[in-house]
């Protein structure tokens, strides 16, 4: 069973998204009626280093990671990824839960777009993903590389299994990746965590998503998009762009965060056919 087959087998738990305006109306009617103090926002932008504990349902600790930040870069125009956002912790904890409840990460080759500090990519690597490529713009490479290097799993390879891979490299949205390693192996999953702060970036991000997904034709590539709910206008523009190209489903995460955070699973329209499900 491919990774797509596993995700598709759970489709009954998801909500199909077919119209951007209807989706935003449903999400933000709850969002605006909820307590505004529950906004996710930043973890602690004043610190240069944070210790992050990812927990399972019930509070069981899964991973402890040390993530460096650069508050100075974050103050520059257009730079939002140099500090850690709570939404990336939610995305990472969701993946941690799935790693112990049905998703076999040991078979997954994943790409993250807009990795920022790299928490989500590092979490996937620590959870046993076969290959993870963390990507962002050139300005972020020093910080992203530092975090991936410091959190890379030490592998003694006593059981002769191929070592898992964690890479950090530049990928400019809307363009083909310059680093051939990005698409050197068939991609199973693309992850995006809280990358759309303005509607102008949505077309570029979606174009890159489409390019990565079209790089594989034998099995649909699963895309996971986690997003904090901020501007309904920006969210509507992003969802509308996604619906132009993807079958989109909203995934329940936890009642405590579903009022201000949304997670989508999707794949290219027309990429799923009966022969892909075994």
C-alpha positions as YAML, in Angstrom:
chain: A
units: angstrom
residues:
- id: 1
  name: UNK
  ca: [0.00, 0.00, 0.00]
- id: 2
  name: UNK
  ca: [1.41, 3.38, -1.02]
- id: 3
  name: UNK
  ca: [1.36, 6.37, 1.30]
- id: 4
  name: UNK
  ca: [-1.39, 7.89, -0.84]
- id: 5
  name: UNK
  ca: [-3.46, 4.71, -0.50]
- id: 6
  name: UNK
  ca: [-3.16, 4.91, 3.28]
- id: 7
  name: UNK
  ca: [-4.25, 8.55, 3.39]
- id: 8
  name: UNK
  ca: [-7.06, 7.94, 0.90]
- id: 9
  name: UNK
  ca: [-8.36, 5.02, 2.98]
- id: 10
  name: UNK
  ca: [-9.06, 7.56, 5.75]
- id: 11
  name: UNK
  ca: [-11.00, 9.93, 3.51]
- id: 12
  name: UNK
  ca: [-14.23, 9.24, 5.36]
- id: 13
  name: UNK
  ca: [-12.79, 11.17, 8.34]
- id: 14
  name: UNK
  ca: [-12.18, 14.29, 6.24]
- id: 15
  name: UNK
  ca: [-14.43, 17.07, 4.96]
- id: 16
  name: UNK
  ca: [-14.38, 17.72, 1.21]
- id: 17
  name: UNK
  ca: [-13.70, 21.37, 0.33]
- id: 18
  name: UNK
  ca: [-15.30, 22.42, -2.95]
- id: 19
  name: UNK
  ca: [-15.83, 26.17, -2.68]
- id: 20
  name: UNK
  ca: [-13.41, 28.73, -1.20]
- id: 21
  name: UNK
  ca: [-16.09, 31.17, -0.05]
- id: 22
  name: UNK
  ca: [-18.14, 28.47, 1.65]
- id: 23
  name: UNK
  ca: [-15.02, 27.10, 3.35]
- id: 24
  name: UNK
  ca: [-14.01, 30.51, 4.68]
- id: 25
  name: UNK
  ca: [-17.55, 31.26, 5.84]
- id: 26
  name: UNK
  ca: [-17.67, 28.02, 7.81]
- id: 27
  name: UNK
  ca: [-14.19, 28.37, 9.32]
- id: 28
  name: UNK
  ca: [-14.35, 32.03, 10.22]
- id: 29
  name: UNK
  ca: [-17.86, 31.98, 11.65]
- id: 30
  name: UNK
  ca: [-16.36, 29.76, 14.36]
- id: 31
  name: UNK
  ca: [-13.06, 31.68, 14.46]
- id: 32
  name: UNK
  ca: [-14.65, 35.08, 15.04]
- id: 33
  name: UNK
  ca: [-16.96, 33.73, 17.73]
- id: 34
  name: UNK
  ca: [-14.07, 32.09, 19.62]
- id: 35
  name: UNK
  ca: [-11.86, 33.67, 22.24]
- id: 36
  name: UNK
  ca: [-9.34, 35.94, 20.51]
- id: 37
  name: UNK
  ca: [-6.76, 35.23, 23.21]
- id: 38
  name: UNK
  ca: [-6.43, 31.70, 21.83]
- id: 39
  name: UNK
  ca: [-4.50, 32.93, 18.79]
- id: 40
  name: UNK
  ca: [-1.55, 30.65, 18.06]
- id: 41
  name: UNK
  ca: [1.03, 33.26, 16.99]
- id: 42
  name: UNK
  ca: [4.76, 33.04, 17.86]
- id: 43
  name: UNK
  ca: [6.27, 30.77, 20.50]
- id: 44
  name: UNK
  ca: [8.85, 33.24, 21.89]
- id: 45
  name: UNK
  ca: [10.50, 35.56, 19.35]
- id: 46
  name: UNK
  ca: [12.88, 37.05, 21.94]
- id: 47
  name: UNK
  ca: [15.02, 33.91, 22.33]
- id: 48
  name: UNK
  ca: [17.76, 32.70, 20.01]
- id: 49
  name: UNK
  ca: [17.11, 29.05, 20.91]
- id: 50
  name: UNK
  ca: [14.04, 27.10, 21.99]
- id: 51
  name: UNK
  ca: [13.47, 23.60, 23.34]
- id: 52
  name: UNK
  ca: [10.38, 22.08, 21.78]
- id: 53
  name: UNK
  ca: [8.63, 19.02, 23.20]
- id: 54
  name: UNK
  ca: [6.21, 17.31, 20.85]
- id: 55
  name: UNK
  ca: [3.52, 15.39, 22.67]
- id: 56
  name: UNK
  ca: [1.07, 12.64, 21.88]
- id: 57
  name: UNK
  ca: [-2.62, 12.75, 22.74]
- id: 58
  name: UNK
  ca: [-2.88, 12.44, 26.49]
- id: 59
  name: UNK
  ca: [0.36, 14.35, 27.06]
- id: 60
  name: UNK
  ca: [2.88, 11.59, 26.34]
- id: 61
  name: UNK
  ca: [6.14, 13.16, 25.18]
- id: 62
  name: UNK
  ca: [7.31, 11.95, 21.75]
- id: 63
  name: UNK
  ca: [10.30, 14.11, 20.78]
- id: 64
  name: UNK
  ca: [12.44, 16.83, 22.32]
- id: 65
  name: UNK
  ca: [14.09, 19.13, 19.79]
- id: 66
  name: UNK
  ca: [16.32, 22.19, 20.09]
- id: 67
  name: UNK
  ca: [15.53, 24.85, 17.49]
- id: 68
  name: UNK
  ca: [17.62, 27.98, 16.87]
- id: 69
  name: UNK
  ca: [15.90, 31.24, 15.93]
- id: 70
  name: UNK
  ca: [17.11, 34.53, 14.46]
- id: 71
  name: UNK
  ca: [14.92, 37.37, 15.77]
- id: 72
  name: UNK
  ca: [17.01, 39.91, 13.84]
- id: 73
  name: UNK
  ca: [16.09, 38.41, 10.45]
- id: 74
  name: UNK
  ca: [12.46, 38.12, 11.50]
- id: 75
  name: UNK
  ca: [12.25, 41.91, 11.87]
- id: 76
  name: UNK
  ca: [13.07, 42.35, 8.18]
- id: 77
  name: UNK
  ca: [10.28, 42.91, 5.68]
- id: 78
  name: UNK
  ca: [8.85, 39.64, 4.36]
- id: 79
  name: UNK
  ca: [10.83, 37.45, 6.76]
- id: 80
  name: UNK
  ca: [8.48, 35.47, 8.99]
- id: 81
  name: UNK
  ca: [10.21, 32.08, 9.15]
- id: 82
  name: UNK
  ca: [13.25, 32.97, 11.26]
- id: 83
  name: UNK
  ca: [11.33, 32.41, 14.49]
- id: 84
  name: UNK
  ca: [9.13, 29.52, 15.58]
- id: 85
  name: UNK
  ca: [5.35, 29.69, 15.27]
- id: 86
  name: UNK
  ca: [2.98, 27.59, 17.38]
- id: 87
  name: UNK
  ca: [1.26, 26.44, 14.19]
- id: 88
  name: UNK
  ca: [4.41, 24.52, 13.20]
- id: 89
  name: UNK
  ca: [4.32, 22.75, 16.56]
- id: 90
  name: UNK
  ca: [0.70, 21.73, 15.90]
- id: 91
  name: UNK
  ca: [1.63, 20.43, 12.44]
- id: 92
  name: UNK
  ca: [4.58, 18.51, 13.88]
- id: 93
  name: UNK
  ca: [2.51, 17.01, 16.70]
- id: 94
  name: UNK
  ca: [-0.12, 15.90, 14.20]
- id: 95
  name: UNK
  ca: [2.57, 14.08, 12.21]
- id: 96
  name: UNK
  ca: [3.93, 12.56, 15.44]
- id: 97
  name: UNK
  ca: [0.50, 11.20, 16.30]
- id: 98
  name: UNK
  ca: [0.06, 9.74, 12.83]
- id: 99
  name: UNK
  ca: [3.48, 8.07, 13.01]
- id: 100
  name: UNK
  ca: [2.16, 5.91, 15.83]
- id: 101
  name: UNK
  ca: [-1.33, 5.55, 14.41]
- id: 102
  name: UNK
  ca: [-1.13, 4.17, 10.89]
- id: 103
  name: UNK
  ca: [1.42, 6.18, 8.91]
- id: 104
  name: UNK
  ca: [4.69, 4.37, 8.21]
- id: 105
  name: UNK
  ca: [7.24, 7.17, 7.89]
- id: 106
  name: UNK
  ca: [10.06, 4.77, 7.07]
- id: 107
  name: UNK
  ca: [8.82, 4.60, 3.47]
- id: 108
  name: UNK
  ca: [8.19, 8.33, 2.97]
- id: 109
  name: UNK
  ca: [10.19, 10.78, 0.88]
- id: 110
  name: UNK
  ca: [8.91, 14.21, 1.95]
- id: 111
  name: UNK
  ca: [9.53, 17.79, 0.86]
- id: 112
  name: UNK
  ca: [8.67, 20.79, 2.98]
- id: 113
  name: UNK
  ca: [8.14, 24.14, 1.27]
- id: 114
  name: UNK
  ca: [8.79, 27.24, 3.38]
- id: 115
  name: UNK
  ca: [10.53, 25.35, 6.17]
- id: 116
  name: UNK
  ca: [11.58, 28.42, 8.16]
- id: 117
  name: UNK
  ca: [13.41, 27.17, 11.25]
- id: 118
  name: UNK
  ca: [12.88, 23.62, 10.03]
- id: 119
  name: UNK
  ca: [10.84, 22.16, 12.90]
- id: 120
  name: UNK
  ca: [8.37, 20.20, 10.75]
- id: 121
  name: UNK
  ca: [11.08, 18.71, 8.53]
- id: 122
  name: UNK
  ca: [13.21, 17.82, 11.55]
- id: 123
  name: UNK
  ca: [10.20, 16.19, 13.24]
- id: 124
  name: UNK
  ca: [9.53, 14.04, 10.16]
- id: 125
  name: UNK
  ca: [13.20, 13.03, 10.07]
- id: 126
  name: UNK
  ca: [13.22, 12.16, 13.78]
- id: 127
  name: UNK
  ca: [10.00, 10.18, 13.30]
- id: 128
  name: UNK
  ca: [11.84, 7.95, 10.86]
- id: 129
  name: UNK
  ca: [11.05, 9.37, 7.42]
- id: 130
  name: UNK
  ca: [13.27, 7.78, 4.78]
- id: 131
  name: UNK
  ca: [14.14, 11.11, 3.18]
- id: 132
  name: UNK
  ca: [13.22, 14.71, 4.02]
- id: 133
  name: UNK
  ca: [14.12, 17.80, 2.01]
- id: 134
  name: UNK
  ca: [13.64, 21.07, 3.91]
- id: 135
  name: UNK
  ca: [13.47, 24.11, 1.63]
- id: 136
  name: UNK
  ca: [13.23, 27.88, 1.90]
- id: 137
  name: UNK
  ca: [14.63, 31.02, 0.32]
- id: 138
  name: UNK
  ca: [18.35, 31.82, 0.29]
- id: 139
  name: UNK
  ca: [18.09, 34.26, 3.22]
- id: 140
  name: UNK
  ca: [16.96, 31.41, 5.48]
- id: 141
  name: UNK
  ca: [19.58, 28.82, 4.51]
- id: 142
  name: UNK
  ca: [22.10, 29.51, 7.28]
- id: 143
  name: UNK
  ca: [19.51, 29.12, 10.03]
- id: 144
  name: UNK
  ca: [17.73, 26.19, 8.40]
- id: 145
  name: UNK
  ca: [20.99, 24.33, 7.78]
- id: 146
  name: UNK
  ca: [22.12, 24.93, 11.36]
- id: 147
  name: UNK
  ca: [18.93, 23.40, 12.72]
- id: 148
  name: UNK
  ca: [18.91, 20.40, 10.41]
- id: 149
  name: UNK
  ca: [22.58, 19.71, 11.15]
- id: 150
  name: UNK
  ca: [22.05, 19.94, 14.92]
- id: 151
  name: UNK
  ca: [18.98, 17.67, 14.88]
- id: 152
  name: UNK
  ca: [20.10, 15.04, 12.39]
- id: 153
  name: UNK
  ca: [19.75, 11.49, 13.70]
- id: 154
  name: UNK
  ca: [23.06, 9.74, 14.39]
- id: 155
  name: UNK
  ca: [22.88, 6.45, 12.53]
- id: 156
  name: UNK
  ca: [25.18, 3.57, 13.37]
- id: 157
  name: UNK
  ca: [23.59, 1.44, 10.65]
- id: 158
  name: UNK
  ca: [24.16, -1.81, 12.51]
- id: 159
  name: UNK
  ca: [21.14, -3.39, 10.83]
- id: 160
  name: UNK
  ca: [22.46, -2.47, 7.36]
- id: 161
  name: UNK
  ca: [19.36, -0.44, 6.49]
- id: 162
  name: UNK
  ca: [19.89, 2.53, 4.14]
- id: 163
  name: UNK
  ca: [20.51, 5.65, 6.26]
- id: 164
  name: UNK
  ca: [17.71, 8.18, 6.47]
- id: 165
  name: UNK
  ca: [18.36, 11.52, 4.79]
- id: 166
  name: UNK
  ca: [17.70, 15.11, 5.94]
- id: 167
  name: UNK
  ca: [18.64, 17.88, 3.50]
- id: 168
  name: UNK
  ca: [18.27, 21.67, 3.60]
- id: 169
  name: UNK
  ca: [18.32, 23.58, 0.35]
- id: 170
  name: UNK
  ca: [16.97, 26.63, -1.44]
- id: 171
  name: UNK
  ca: [13.71, 26.49, -3.39]
- id: 172
  name: UNK
  ca: [12.16, 29.68, -4.76]
- id: 173
  name: UNK
  ca: [8.40, 29.36, -5.21]
- id: 174
  name: UNK
  ca: [7.16, 29.68, -8.75]
- id: 175
  name: UNK
  ca: [10.44, 28.46, -10.26]
- id: 176
  name: UNK
  ca: [11.89, 25.04, -10.94]
- id: 177
  name: UNK
  ca: [14.20, 23.96, -8.08]
- id: 178
  name: UNK
  ca: [17.83, 24.65, -8.92]
- id: 179
  name: UNK
  ca: [19.13, 21.93, -6.61]
- id: 180
  name: UNK
  ca: [18.63, 18.56, -8.40]
- id: 181
  name: UNK
  ca: [18.42, 16.78, -5.04]
- id: 182
  name: UNK
  ca: [14.96, 18.24, -4.41]
- id: 183
  name: UNK
  ca: [13.31, 15.93, -6.96]
- id: 184
  name: UNK
  ca: [16.06, 13.30, -7.19]
- id: 185
  name: UNK
  ca: [13.72, 10.62, -5.81]
- id: 186
  name: UNK
  ca: [9.95, 10.09, -6.20]
- id: 187
  name: UNK
  ca: [8.09, 12.29, -3.73]
- id: 188
  name: UNK
  ca: [5.41, 10.82, -1.46]
- id: 189
  name: UNK
  ca: [4.39, 13.90, 0.50]
- id: 190
  name: UNK
  ca: [4.74, 17.68, 0.42]
- id: 191
  name: UNK
  ca: [4.20, 19.58, 3.68]
- id: 192
  name: UNK
  ca: [3.53, 23.29, 4.15]
- id: 193
  name: UNK
  ca: [3.11, 24.83, 7.57]
- id: 194
  name: UNK
  ca: [1.71, 28.35, 7.91]
- id: 195
  name: UNK
  ca: [3.37, 29.94, 4.88]
- id: 196
  name: UNK
  ca: [0.64, 32.18, 3.45]
- id: 197
  name: UNK
  ca: [0.47, 35.60, 5.12]
- id: 198
  name: UNK
  ca: [-0.53, 37.57, 2.01]
- id: 199
  name: UNK
  ca: [-2.64, 36.58, -0.96]
- id: 200
  name: UNK
  ca: [0.12, 37.58, -3.41]
- id: 201
  name: UNK
  ca: [2.24, 34.54, -2.49]
- id: 202
  name: UNK
  ca: [-0.56, 32.00, -3.02]
- id: 203
  name: UNK
  ca: [-0.17, 31.62, -6.83]
- id: 204
  name: UNK
  ca: [3.61, 31.14, -6.56]
- id: 205
  name: UNK
  ca: [3.32, 28.58, -3.78]
- id: 206
  name: UNK
  ca: [0.58, 26.65, -5.55]
- id: 207
  name: UNK
  ca: [2.60, 26.66, -8.78]
- id: 208
  name: UNK
  ca: [5.48, 24.99, -6.96]
- id: 209
  name: UNK
  ca: [3.09, 22.51, -5.35]
- id: 210
  name: UNK
  ca: [1.76, 21.55, -8.77]
- id: 211
  name: UNK
  ca: [5.29, 21.19, -10.16]
- id: 212
  name: UNK
  ca: [6.37, 18.87, -7.36]
- id: 213
  name: UNK
  ca: [3.21, 16.78, -7.60]
- id: 214
  name: UNK
  ca: [3.54, 16.44, -11.39]
- id: 215
  name: UNK
  ca: [7.07, 15.11, -10.95]
- id: 216
  name: UNK
  ca: [5.51, 11.75, -10.12]
- id: 217
  name: UNK
  ca: [2.92, 9.96, -12.25]
- id: 218
  name: UNK
  ca: [2.69, 6.43, -10.84]
- id: 219
  name: UNK
  ca: [1.08, 7.37, -7.49]
- id: 220
  name: UNK
  ca: [-0.54, 10.66, -6.43]
- id: 221
  name: UNK
  ca: [1.60, 12.87, -4.20]
- id: 222
  name: UNK
  ca: [-0.10, 13.78, -0.91]
- id: 223
  name: UNK
  ca: [0.06, 17.44, 0.10]
- id: 224
  name: UNK
  ca: [-0.51, 18.49, 3.72]
- id: 225
  name: UNK
  ca: [-1.10, 22.19, 4.36]
- id: 226
  name: UNK
  ca: [-1.40, 23.53, 7.91]
- id: 227
  name: UNK
  ca: [-2.44, 27.15, 8.33]
- id: 228
  name: UNK
  ca: [-3.29, 29.42, 11.23]
- id: 229
  name: UNK
  ca: [-6.51, 31.33, 10.61]
- id: 230
  name: UNK
  ca: [-5.75, 35.04, 10.39]
- id: 231
  name: UNK
  ca: [-7.19, 36.98, 7.45]
- id: 232
  name: UNK
  ca: [-10.32, 35.55, 5.84]
- id: 233
  name: UNK
  ca: [-9.43, 37.38, 2.61]
- id: 234
  name: UNK
  ca: [-5.99, 35.79, 2.42]
- id: 235
  name: UNK
  ca: [-7.34, 32.36, 3.31]
- id: 236
  name: UNK
  ca: [-10.06, 32.57, 0.66]
- id: 237
  name: UNK
  ca: [-7.51, 33.51, -2.00]
- id: 238
  name: UNK
  ca: [-5.24, 30.61, -1.00]
- id: 239
  name: UNK
  ca: [-8.02, 28.03, -0.94]
- id: 240
  name: UNK
  ca: [-9.33, 29.27, -4.31]
- id: 241
  name: UNK
  ca: [-5.85, 28.78, -5.82]
- id: 242
  name: UNK
  ca: [-5.60, 25.28, -4.36]
- id: 243
  name: UNK
  ca: [-9.03, 24.28, -5.67]
- id: 244
  name: UNK
  ca: [-7.97, 25.19, -9.20]
- id: 245
  name: UNK
  ca: [-5.57, 22.26, -9.19]
- id: 246
  name: UNK
  ca: [-6.26, 19.94, -6.24]
- id: 247
  name: UNK
  ca: [-8.90, 17.78, -4.62]
- id: 248
  name: UNK
  ca: [-8.89, 19.34, -1.16]
- id: 249
  name: UNK
  ca: [-10.05, 17.86, 2.15]
- id: 250
  name: UNK
  ca: [-10.11, 19.43, 5.60]
- id: 251
  name: UNK
  ca: [-8.58, 17.15, 8.25]
- id: 252
  name: UNK
  ca: [-9.71, 17.30, 11.89]
- id: 253
  name: UNK
  ca: [-6.77, 17.90, 14.23]
- id: 254
  name: UNK
  ca: [-7.95, 18.57, 17.80]
- id: 255
  name: UNK
  ca: [-10.99, 20.47, 19.12]
- id: 256
  name: UNK
  ca: [-8.69, 22.76, 21.10]
- id: 257
  name: UNK
  ca: [-7.01, 24.10, 17.95]
- id: 258
  name: UNK
  ca: [-9.60, 23.57, 15.21]
- id: 259
  name: UNK
  ca: [-11.07, 27.03, 15.91]
- id: 260
  name: UNK
  ca: [-7.89, 28.85, 14.84]
- id: 261
  name: UNK
  ca: [-5.89, 26.34, 12.80]
- id: 262
  name: UNK
  ca: [-6.81, 24.28, 9.77]
- id: 263
  name: UNK
  ca: [-5.10, 21.28, 8.16]
- id: 264
  name: UNK
  ca: [-5.78, 20.22, 4.57]
- id: 265
  name: UNK
  ca: [-4.88, 17.01, 2.74]
- id: 266
  name: UNK
  ca: [-4.94, 17.16, -1.06]
- id: 267
  name: UNK
  ca: [-3.68, 15.71, -4.32]
- id: 268
  name: UNK
  ca: [-3.76, 16.82, -7.93]
- id: 269
  name: UNK
  ca: [-7.16, 16.73, -9.61]
- id: 270
  name: UNK
  ca: [-7.40, 13.69, -11.86]
- id: 271
  name: UNK
  ca: [-4.36, 12.00, -10.34]
- id: 272
  name: UNK
  ca: [-6.45, 9.49, -8.40]
- id: 273
  name: UNK
  ca: [-7.98, 6.58, -10.26]
- id: 274
  name: UNK
  ca: [-9.11, 3.10, -9.11]
- id: 275
  name: UNK
  ca: [-5.81, 1.46, -10.05]
- id: 276
  name: UNK
  ca: [-4.01, 3.66, -7.51]
- id: 277
  name: UNK
  ca: [-5.93, 2.09, -4.63]
- id: 278
  name: UNK
  ca: [-5.01, -1.47, -3.73]
...
